[in-house]
Coordinates of C-alpha atoms and ligand atoms in Angstrom, one line a residue:
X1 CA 3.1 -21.2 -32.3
X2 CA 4.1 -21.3 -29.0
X3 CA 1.2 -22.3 -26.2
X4 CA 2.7 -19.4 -24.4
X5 CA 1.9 -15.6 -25.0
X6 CA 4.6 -14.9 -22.2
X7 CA 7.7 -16.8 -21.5
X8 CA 10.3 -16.2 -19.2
X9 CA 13.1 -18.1 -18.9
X10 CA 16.2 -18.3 -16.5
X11 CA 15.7 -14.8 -15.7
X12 CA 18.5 -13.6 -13.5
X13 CA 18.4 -9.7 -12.4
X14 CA 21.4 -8.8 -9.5
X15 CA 21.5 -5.6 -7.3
X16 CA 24.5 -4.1 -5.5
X17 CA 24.4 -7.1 -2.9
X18 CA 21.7 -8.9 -3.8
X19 CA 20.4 -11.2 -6.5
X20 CA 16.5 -9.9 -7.2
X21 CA 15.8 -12.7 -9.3
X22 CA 17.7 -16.0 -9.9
X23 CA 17.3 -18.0 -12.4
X24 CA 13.4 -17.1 -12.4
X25 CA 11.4 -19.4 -15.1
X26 CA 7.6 -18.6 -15.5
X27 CA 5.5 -19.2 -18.7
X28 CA 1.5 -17.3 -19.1
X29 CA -1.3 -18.9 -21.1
X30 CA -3.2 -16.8 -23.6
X31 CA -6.1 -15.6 -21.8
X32 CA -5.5 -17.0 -18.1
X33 CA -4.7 -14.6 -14.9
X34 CA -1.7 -15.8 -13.5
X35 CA -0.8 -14.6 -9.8
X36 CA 2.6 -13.9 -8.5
X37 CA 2.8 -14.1 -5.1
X38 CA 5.9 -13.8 -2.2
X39 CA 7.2 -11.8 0.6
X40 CA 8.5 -8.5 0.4
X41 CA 11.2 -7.7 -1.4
X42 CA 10.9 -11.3 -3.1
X43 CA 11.5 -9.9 -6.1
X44 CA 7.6 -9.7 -8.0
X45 CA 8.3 -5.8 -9.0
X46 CA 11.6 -6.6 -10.6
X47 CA 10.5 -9.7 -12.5
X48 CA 7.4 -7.4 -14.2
X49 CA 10.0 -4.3 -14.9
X50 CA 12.1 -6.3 -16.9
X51 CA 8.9 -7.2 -19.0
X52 CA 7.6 -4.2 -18.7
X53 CA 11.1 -2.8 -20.6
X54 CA 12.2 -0.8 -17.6
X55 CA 15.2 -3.2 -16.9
X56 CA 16.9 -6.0 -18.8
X57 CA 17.8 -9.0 -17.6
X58 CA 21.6 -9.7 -16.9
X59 CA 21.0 -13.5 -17.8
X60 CA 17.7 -15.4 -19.4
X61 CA 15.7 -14.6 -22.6
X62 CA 11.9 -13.2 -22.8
X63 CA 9.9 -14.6 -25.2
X64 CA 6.5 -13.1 -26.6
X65 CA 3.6 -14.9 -28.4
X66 CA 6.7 -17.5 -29.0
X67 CA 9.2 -14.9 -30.3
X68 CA 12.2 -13.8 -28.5
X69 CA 12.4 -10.5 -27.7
X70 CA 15.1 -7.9 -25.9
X71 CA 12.5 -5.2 -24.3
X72 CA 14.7 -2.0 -24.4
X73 CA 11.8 0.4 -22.9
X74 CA 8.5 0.8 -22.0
X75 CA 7.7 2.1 -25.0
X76 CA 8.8 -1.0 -26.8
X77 CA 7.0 -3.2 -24.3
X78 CA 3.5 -1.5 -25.2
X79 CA 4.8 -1.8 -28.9
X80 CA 4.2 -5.5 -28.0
X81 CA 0.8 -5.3 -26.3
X82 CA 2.4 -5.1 -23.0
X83 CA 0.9 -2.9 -20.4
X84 CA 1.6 -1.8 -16.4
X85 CA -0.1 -0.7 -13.8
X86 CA 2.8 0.2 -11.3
X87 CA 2.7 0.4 -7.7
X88 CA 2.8 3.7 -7.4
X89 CA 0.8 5.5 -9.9
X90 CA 2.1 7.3 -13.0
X91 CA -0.4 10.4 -14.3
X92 CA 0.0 14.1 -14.3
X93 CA -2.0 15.5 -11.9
X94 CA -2.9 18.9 -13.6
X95 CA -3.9 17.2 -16.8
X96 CA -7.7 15.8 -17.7
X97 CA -8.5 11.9 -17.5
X98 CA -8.8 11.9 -21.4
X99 CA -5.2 13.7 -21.8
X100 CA -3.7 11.7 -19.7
X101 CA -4.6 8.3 -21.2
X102 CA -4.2 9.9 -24.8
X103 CA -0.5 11.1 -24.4
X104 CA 1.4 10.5 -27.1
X105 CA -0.9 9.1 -29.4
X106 CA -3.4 11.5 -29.5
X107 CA -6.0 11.5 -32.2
X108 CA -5.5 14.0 -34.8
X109 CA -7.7 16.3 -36.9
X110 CA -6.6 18.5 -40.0
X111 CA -7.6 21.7 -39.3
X112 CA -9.0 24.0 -42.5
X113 CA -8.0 20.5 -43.9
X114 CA -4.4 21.2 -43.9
X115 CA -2.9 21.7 -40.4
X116 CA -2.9 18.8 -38.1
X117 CA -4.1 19.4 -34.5
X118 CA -4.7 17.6 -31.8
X119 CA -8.6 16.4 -31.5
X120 CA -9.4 16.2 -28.0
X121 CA -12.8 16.2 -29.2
X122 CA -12.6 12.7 -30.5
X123 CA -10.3 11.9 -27.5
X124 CA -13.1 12.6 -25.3
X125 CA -15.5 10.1 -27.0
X126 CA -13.1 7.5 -27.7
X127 CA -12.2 7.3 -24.2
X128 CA -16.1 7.7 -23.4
X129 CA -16.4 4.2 -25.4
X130 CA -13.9 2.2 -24.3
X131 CA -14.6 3.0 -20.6
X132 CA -18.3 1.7 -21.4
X133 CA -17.0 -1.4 -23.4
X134 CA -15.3 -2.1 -19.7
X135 CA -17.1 -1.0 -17.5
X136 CA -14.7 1.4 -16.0
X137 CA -16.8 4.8 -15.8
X138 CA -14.5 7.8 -16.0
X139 CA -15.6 11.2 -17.0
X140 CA -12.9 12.0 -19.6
X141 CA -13.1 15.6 -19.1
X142 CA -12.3 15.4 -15.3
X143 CA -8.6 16.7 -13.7
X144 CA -6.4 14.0 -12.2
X145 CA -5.4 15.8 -8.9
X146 CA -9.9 15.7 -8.4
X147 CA -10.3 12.6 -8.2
X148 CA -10.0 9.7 -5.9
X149 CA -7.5 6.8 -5.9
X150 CA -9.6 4.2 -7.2
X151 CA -10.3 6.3 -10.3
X152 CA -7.2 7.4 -10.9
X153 CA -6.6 3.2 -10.9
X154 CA -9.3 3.1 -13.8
X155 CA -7.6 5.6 -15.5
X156 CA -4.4 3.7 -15.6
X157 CA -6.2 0.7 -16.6
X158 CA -8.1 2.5 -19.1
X159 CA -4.4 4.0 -20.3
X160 CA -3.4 0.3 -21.1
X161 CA -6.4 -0.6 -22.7
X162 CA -6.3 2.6 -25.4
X163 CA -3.1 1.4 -26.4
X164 CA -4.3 -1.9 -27.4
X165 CA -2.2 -3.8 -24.3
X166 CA -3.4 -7.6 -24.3
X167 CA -0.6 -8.3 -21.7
X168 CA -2.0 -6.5 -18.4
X169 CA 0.3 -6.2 -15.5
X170 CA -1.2 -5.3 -12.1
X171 CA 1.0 -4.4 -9.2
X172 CA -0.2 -4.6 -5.8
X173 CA -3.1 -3.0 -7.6
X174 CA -5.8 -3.9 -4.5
X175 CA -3.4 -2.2 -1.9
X176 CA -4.8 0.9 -2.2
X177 CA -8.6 0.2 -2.6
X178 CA -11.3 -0.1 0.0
X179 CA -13.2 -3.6 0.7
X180 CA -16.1 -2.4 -1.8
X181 CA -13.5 -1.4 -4.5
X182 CA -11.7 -4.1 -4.4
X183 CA -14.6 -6.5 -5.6
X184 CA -15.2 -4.1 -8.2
X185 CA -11.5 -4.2 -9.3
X186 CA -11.7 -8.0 -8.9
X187 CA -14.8 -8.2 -11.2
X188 CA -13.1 -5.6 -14.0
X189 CA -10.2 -8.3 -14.2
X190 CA -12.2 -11.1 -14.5
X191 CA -13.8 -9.1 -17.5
X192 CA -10.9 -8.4 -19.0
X193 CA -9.7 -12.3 -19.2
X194 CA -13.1 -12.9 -20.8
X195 CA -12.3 -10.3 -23.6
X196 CA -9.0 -12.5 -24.3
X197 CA -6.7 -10.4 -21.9
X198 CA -3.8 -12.2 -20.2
X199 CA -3.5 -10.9 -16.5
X200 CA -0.5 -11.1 -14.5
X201 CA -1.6 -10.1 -10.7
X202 CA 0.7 -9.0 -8.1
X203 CA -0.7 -9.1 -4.8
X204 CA -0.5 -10.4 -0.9
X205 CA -3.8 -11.3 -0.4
X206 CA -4.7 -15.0 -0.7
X207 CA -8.3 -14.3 -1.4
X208 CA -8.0 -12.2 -4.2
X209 CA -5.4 -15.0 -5.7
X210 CA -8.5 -17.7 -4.7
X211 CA -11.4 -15.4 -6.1
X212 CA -9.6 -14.4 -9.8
X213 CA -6.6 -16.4 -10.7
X214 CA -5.8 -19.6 -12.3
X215 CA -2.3 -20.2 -11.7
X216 CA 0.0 -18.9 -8.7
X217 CA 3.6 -18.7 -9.1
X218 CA 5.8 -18.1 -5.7
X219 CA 8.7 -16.7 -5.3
X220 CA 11.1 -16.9 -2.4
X221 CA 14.8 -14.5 -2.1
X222 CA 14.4 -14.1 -5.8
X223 CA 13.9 -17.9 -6.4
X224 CA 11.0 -19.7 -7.7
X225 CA 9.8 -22.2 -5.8
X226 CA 6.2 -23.4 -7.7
X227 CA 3.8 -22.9 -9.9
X228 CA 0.8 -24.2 -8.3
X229 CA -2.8 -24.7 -9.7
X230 CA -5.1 -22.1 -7.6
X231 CA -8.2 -24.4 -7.4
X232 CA -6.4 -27.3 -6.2
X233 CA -3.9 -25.4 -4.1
X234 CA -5.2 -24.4 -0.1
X235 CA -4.7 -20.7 1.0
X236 CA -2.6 -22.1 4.0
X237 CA -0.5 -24.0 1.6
X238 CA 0.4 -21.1 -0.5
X239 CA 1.4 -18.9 2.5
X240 CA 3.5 -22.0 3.8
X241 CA 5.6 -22.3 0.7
X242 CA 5.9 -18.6 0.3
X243 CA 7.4 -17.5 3.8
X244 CA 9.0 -21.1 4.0
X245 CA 7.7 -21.8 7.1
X246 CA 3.8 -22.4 8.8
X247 CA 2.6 -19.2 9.4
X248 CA 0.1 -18.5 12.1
X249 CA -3.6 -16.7 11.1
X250 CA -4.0 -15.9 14.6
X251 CA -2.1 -13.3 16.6
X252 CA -1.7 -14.3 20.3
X253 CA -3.2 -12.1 22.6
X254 CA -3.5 -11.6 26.4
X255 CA -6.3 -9.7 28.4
X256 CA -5.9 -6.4 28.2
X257 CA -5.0 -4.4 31.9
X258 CA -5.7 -0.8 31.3
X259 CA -3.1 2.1 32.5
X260 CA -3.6 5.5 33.4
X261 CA -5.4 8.0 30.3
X262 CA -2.9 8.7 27.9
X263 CA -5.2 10.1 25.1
X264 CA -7.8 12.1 25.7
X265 CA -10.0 13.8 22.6
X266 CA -12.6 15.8 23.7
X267 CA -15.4 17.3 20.9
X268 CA -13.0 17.6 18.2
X269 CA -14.4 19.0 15.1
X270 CA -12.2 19.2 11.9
X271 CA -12.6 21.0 8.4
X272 CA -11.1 20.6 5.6
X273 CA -10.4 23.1 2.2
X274 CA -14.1 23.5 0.9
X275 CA -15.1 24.3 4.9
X276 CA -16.8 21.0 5.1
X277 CA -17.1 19.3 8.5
X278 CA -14.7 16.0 8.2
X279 CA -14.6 15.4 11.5
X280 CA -17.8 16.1 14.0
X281 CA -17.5 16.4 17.4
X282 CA -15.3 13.3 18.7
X283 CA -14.8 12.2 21.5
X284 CA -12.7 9.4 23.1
X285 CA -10.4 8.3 25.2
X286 CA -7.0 6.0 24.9
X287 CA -5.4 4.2 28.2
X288 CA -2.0 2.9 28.9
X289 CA -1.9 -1.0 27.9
X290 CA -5.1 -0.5 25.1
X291 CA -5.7 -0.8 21.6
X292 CA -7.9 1.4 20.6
X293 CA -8.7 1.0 16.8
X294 CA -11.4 3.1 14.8
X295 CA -13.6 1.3 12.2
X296 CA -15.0 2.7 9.1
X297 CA -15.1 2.8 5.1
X298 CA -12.0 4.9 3.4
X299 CA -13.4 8.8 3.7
X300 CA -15.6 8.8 6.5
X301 CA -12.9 10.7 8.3
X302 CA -11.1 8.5 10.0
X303 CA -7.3 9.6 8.5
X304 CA -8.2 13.2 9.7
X305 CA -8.7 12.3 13.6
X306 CA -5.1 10.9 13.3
X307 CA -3.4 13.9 11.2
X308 CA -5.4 16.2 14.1
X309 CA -3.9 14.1 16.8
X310 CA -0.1 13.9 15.6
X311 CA -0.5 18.3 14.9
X312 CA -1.2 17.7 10.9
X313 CA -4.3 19.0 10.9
X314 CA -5.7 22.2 12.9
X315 CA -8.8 21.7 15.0
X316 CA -12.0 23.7 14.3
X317 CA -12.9 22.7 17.9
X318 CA -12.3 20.8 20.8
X319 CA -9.2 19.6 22.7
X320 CA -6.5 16.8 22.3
X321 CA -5.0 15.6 26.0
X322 CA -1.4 13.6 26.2
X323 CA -1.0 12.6 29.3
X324 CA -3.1 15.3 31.1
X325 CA -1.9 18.1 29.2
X326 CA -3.6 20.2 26.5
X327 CA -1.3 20.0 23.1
X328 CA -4.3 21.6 20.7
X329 CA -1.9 24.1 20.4
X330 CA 1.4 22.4 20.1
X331 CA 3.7 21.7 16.8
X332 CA 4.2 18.2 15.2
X333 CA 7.1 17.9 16.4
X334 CA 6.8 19.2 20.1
X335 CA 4.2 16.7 20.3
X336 CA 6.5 14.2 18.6
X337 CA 8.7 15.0 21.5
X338 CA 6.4 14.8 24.1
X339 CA 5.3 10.9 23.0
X340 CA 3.7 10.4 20.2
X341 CA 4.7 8.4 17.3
X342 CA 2.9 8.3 13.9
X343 CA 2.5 6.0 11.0
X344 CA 1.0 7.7 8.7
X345 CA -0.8 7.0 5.5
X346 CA 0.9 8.7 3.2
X347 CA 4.3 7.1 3.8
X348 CA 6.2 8.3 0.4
X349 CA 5.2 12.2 1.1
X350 CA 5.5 12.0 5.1
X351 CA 7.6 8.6 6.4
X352 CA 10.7 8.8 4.6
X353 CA 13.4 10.7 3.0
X354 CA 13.8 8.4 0.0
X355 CA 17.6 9.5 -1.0
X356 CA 18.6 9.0 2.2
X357 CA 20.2 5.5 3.7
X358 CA 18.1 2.7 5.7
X359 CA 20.1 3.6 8.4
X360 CA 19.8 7.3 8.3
X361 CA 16.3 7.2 7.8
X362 CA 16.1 4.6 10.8
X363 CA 17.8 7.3 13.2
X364 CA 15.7 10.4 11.5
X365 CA 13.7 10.7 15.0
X366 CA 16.5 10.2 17.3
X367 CA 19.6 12.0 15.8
X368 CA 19.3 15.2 18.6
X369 CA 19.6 12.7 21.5
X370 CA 22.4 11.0 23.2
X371 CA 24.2 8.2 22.3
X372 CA 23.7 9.5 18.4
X373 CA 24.8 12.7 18.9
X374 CA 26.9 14.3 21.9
X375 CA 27.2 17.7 22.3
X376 CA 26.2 18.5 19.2
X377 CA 28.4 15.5 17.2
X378 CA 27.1 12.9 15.4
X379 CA 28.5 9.6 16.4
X380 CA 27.7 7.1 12.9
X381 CA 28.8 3.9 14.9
X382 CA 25.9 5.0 17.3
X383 CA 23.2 5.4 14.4
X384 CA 24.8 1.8 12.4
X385 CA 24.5 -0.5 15.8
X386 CA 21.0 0.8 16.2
X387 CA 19.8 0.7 12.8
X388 CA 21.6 -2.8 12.7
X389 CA 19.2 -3.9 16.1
X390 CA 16.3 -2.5 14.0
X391 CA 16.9 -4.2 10.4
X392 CA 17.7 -7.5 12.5
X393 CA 14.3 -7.0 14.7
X394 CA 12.0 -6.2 12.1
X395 CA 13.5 -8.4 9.3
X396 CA 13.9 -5.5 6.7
X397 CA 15.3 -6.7 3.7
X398 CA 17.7 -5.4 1.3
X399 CA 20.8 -4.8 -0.9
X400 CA 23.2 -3.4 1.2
X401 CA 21.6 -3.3 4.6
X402 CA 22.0 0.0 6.4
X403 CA 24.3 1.7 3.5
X404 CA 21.0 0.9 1.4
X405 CA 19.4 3.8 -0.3
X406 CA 15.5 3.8 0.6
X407 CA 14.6 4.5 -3.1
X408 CA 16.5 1.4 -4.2
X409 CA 14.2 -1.1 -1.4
X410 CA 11.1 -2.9 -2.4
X411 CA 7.6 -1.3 -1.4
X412 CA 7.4 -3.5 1.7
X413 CA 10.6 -3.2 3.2
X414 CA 10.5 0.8 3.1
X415 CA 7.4 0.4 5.3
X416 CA 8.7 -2.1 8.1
X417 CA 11.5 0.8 8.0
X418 CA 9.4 3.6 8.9
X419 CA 7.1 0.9 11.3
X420 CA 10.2 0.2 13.2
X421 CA 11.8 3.3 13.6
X422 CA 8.1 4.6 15.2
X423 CA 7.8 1.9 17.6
X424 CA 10.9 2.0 18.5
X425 CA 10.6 5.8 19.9
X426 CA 8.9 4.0 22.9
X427 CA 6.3 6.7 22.5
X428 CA 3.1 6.9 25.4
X429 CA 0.9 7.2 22.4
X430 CA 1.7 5.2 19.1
X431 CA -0.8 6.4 15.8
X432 CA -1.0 3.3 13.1
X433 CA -2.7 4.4 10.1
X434 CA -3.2 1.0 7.8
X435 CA 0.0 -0.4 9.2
X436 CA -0.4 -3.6 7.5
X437 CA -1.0 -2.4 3.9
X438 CA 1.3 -3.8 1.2
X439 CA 3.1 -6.5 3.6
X440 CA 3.4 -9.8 3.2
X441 CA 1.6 -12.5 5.6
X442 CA 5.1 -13.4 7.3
X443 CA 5.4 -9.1 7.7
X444 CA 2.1 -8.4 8.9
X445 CA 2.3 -11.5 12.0
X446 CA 5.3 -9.4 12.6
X447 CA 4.3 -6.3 12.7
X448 CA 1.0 -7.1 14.8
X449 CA 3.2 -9.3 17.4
X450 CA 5.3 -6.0 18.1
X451 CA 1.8 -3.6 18.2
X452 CA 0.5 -6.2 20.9
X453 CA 3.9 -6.1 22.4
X454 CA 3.9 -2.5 23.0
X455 CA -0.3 -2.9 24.4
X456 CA 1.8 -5.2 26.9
X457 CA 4.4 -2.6 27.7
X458 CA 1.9 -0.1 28.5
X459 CA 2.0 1.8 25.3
X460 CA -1.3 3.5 24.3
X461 CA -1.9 2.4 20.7
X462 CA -4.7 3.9 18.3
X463 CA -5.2 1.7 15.1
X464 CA -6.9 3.1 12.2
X465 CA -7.9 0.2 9.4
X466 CA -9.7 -0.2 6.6
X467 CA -9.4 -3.8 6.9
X468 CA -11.6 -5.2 9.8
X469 CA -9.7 -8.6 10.2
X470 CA -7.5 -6.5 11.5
X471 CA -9.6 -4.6 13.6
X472 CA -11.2 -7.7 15.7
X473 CA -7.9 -9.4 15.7
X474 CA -5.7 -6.5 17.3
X475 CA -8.6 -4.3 19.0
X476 CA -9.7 -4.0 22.8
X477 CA -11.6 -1.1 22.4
X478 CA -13.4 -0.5 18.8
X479 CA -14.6 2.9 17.7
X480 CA -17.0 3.2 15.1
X481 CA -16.7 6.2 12.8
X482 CA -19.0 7.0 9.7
X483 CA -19.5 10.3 8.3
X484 CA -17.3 12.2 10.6
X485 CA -19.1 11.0 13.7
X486 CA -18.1 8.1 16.0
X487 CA -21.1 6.0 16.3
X488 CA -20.8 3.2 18.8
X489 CA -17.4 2.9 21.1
X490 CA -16.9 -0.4 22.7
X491 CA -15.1 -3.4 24.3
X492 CA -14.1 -5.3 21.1
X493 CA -15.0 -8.9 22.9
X494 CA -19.0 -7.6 23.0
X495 CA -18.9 -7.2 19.2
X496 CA -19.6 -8.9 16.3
X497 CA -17.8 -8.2 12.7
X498 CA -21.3 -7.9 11.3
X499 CA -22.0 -5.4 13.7
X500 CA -19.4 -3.7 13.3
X501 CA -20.0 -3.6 9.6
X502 CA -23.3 -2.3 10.1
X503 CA -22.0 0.8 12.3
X504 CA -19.4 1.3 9.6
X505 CA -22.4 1.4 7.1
X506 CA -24.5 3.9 8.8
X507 CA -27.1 1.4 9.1
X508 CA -27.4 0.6 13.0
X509 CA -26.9 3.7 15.5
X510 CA -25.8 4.0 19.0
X511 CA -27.4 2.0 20.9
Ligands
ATP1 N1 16.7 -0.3 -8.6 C1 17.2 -1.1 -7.6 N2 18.4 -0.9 -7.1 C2 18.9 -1.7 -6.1 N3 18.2 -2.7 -5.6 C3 16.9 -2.9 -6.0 C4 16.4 -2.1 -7.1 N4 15.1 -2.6 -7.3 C5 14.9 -3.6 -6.5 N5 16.0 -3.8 -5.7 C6 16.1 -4.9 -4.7 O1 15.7 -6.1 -5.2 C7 14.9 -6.9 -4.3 C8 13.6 -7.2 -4.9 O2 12.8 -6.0 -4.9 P1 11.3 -6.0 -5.5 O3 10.9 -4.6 -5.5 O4 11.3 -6.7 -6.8 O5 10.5 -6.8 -4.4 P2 8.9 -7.2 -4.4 O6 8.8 -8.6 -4.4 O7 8.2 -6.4 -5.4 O8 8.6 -6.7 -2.9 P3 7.3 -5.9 -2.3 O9 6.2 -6.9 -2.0 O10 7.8 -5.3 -1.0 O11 6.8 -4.8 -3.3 C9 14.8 -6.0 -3.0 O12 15.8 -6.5 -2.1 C10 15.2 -4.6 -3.5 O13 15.9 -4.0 -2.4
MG2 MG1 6.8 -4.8 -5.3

């Protein structure tokens, strides 16, 4: 028996004008968590579809528990104790927790002893056990679409787990979690090796590969470069071997010199579906030249100041100024027009049209205006040479460069997209919701370089993270929210993190 449960070898995957993985070798000890780690569009995802059963490999054999094996389909994979949690999230929103994990091998009762049914009953309490046995609470009787993100993530996991999966794939899973929920997911892995799982973690973030894993391959253009031990192995060293180069920790910054008022919020009050108060009376203001970034813990309203700001939301009360007029009343895209560009959370649903090309999606703001289009002609060479500027600027990678089709590019690479073609609107007011989220270290020095670059132009930036690195890097002026209120606004050099934190916790008060 092979020391291997997993077994890759000279895995070659090609694209239209690209080779995703080339000549890829990694091998995963029984029971270990083993990281993969490189930039975007490095070619992680691929590499785990083709184990997954969702591709096959053009060249290179799999081998399982030391058996070769050609995955045709998902469905064979999890015949082989192979399970995925993918990127983007798989469940039918209108159906229960306990459906959902059950489908297609749902427990099954004779009814009058003859006719076999479905026994959601036992469903119910199966899943009711196993989530205990893990400590991933669920209520199984709960509908998908009514609850949050980070169950939905235990539902998946829990989905794995009911069908007996002792090969666990994560993707990116921490991307979507909060700080506190991310410890909690950290802690469920660690669980699961103990119970004899093998874990294969996809992620950017150094500290999760530090905390949890045991091994760390990297991958670079589809190559592997090394397998590296994670105990011995520095967090600087990995990010040097993954982008190829010494990357920086630090963003460079210059003292901020404040412009004119280019954002003014005055008492804003926002509800949402159930007449709840999200938002509660907000005030603040946004110059010319500032970072302004807004603090808080996932849900405390945060994401609903920027959708009232960019015209997604309505206001209950108050006002929104842009540049000394009143757009309360305006339409997204009339306040589009009159300067403000938005990156907004939901990038699948809102950034991007994903049939469409990188480069039509890159011109998507600008196709109205001259040089694209003249007198009501579209001029293509107009929309390549800029999308060409923008791809070259913002180092988005991908098959076929601007004839790509967004579905086709990695989960990265269709954000620097819809990052770049924002910024590039030279808006007054720019709106980055969790810019950073999902990029790779080499990606995210980037994209904070061209934020501060903007600051510098005079561009009025509001920043809304969950991550507060990013916050005290990037920020001149900080803006506390928790529970719909703002509770302490300013100058970011007079604060602490753990001050911050506290604000963000409801534990300290203005001052
Ligand atoms: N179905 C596909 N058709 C064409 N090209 C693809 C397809 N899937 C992936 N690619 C290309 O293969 C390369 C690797 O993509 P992959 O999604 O594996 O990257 P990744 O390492 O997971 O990146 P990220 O960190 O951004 O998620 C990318 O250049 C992508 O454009
Ligand atoms: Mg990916």
């Amino acid at each position: 028996m092979s020391d291997y449960i997993v077994e890759m070898r000279h895995i070659t995957k090609r694209f239209p004008g690209i080779v995703a993985n080339d000549d890829v070798t990694i091998q995963v000890k029984k029971g270990e968590i083993f990281a993969l780690l490189g930039e975007n569009g490095a070619g992680k995802s691929t590499l785990m579809s083709m184990l997954f059963g969702m591709y096959e490999p053009d060249e290179g054999d799999i081998y399982i528990r030391g058996e070769k094996v050609r995955i045709s389909s998902p469905n064979h994979a999890t015949k082989l104790n192979i399970g995925m949690v993918h990127q983007h999230f798989k469940l039918v929103s209108n159906y229960t927790i306990a459906e959902n994990i059950v489908m297609g091998m749902e427990p099954v009762k004779k009814v009058l002893g003859l006719f076999p049914a479905v026994d959601m009953k036992q469903a119910n309490e199966d899943i009711r056990a196993l989530s205990q046995k893990y400590g991933l609470e669920v209520e199984p009787t709960d509908v998908i679409e009514n609850i949050n993100v980070s169950t939905q993530q235990r539902v998946e996991i829990l989905k794995m787990l009911y069908r007996e999966a002792e090969i666990l794939i994560f993707d990116e899973p921490t991307a979507v979690l909060t700080p506190q929920e991310i410890e909690f997911l950290l802690d469920i892995i660690k669980g699961l090796r103990e119970n004899g799982k093998t874990i294969i973690l996809i992620t950017h973030k150094l500290e999760e590969i530090k905390k949890v894993a045991d091994r760390c391959a990297i991958l670079n253009r589809g190559r592997l470069i090394d397998v590296l031990d994670v105990k011995e192995t520095s967090t600087r060293k990995m990010a040097n071997l993954m982008v190829g180069r010494e990357v920086s920790f630090e963003t460079p910054k210059k003292e901020p010199e404040f412009g004119k008022e280019v954002l003014k919020v005055e008492h804003m009050t926002v509800v949402n579906q159930d007449h709840f108060e999200v938002v509660k009376d907000v005030s603040f203001t946004v110059h010319g030249g500032e970072i302004f970034a807004i603090a808080g813990v996932a849900g405390n309203g945060q994401i609903e100041v920027a959708d009232a700001i960019a015209g997604l939301l309505p206001l209950h009360k108050g006002k929104v100024w842009l540049n000394g007029k009143d757009i309360t009343e305006e339409s997204i895209r009339r306040r589009a027009l009159e300067g403000i560009s938005y990156i907004p959370e939901d990038r699948q649903n809102y950034g991007i049209v994903m049939d469409f090309t990188l480069s039509e999606n890159l011109g998507l703001r600008s196709y109205f205006r001259e040089p694209f289009s003249r007198k009501g002609i579209l001029d293509k060479k107009a929309f390549d040479s800029y999308a060409e500027d923008l791809i070259d600027k913002y180092d988005i990678r991908s098959g076929q460069g601007l004839r790509t089709v967004v579905r086709s590019m990695s989960g990265g690479n269709q954000q620097k997209a819809i990052i770049a073609r924002e910024i590039e609107q030279e808006s007054d007011l720019m709106i980055f919701v969790q810019p950073t989220r999902g990029l790779d270290i080499g990606a995210i020095e980037n994209i904070r370089r061209q934020m501060i670059g903007e600051r510098d132009k005079g561009k009025a930036i509001l920043l809304i993270s969950l991550e507060l690195d990013e916050i005290m890097d990037c920020a001149d002026t900080i803006g506390v929210i928790y529970n719909g209120k703002i509770q302490k606004i300013a100058d970011a050099r007079t604060l602490t993190t753990n001050e911050v934190g506290e604000f963000m916790m409801g534990v300290k008060r203005h001052a």
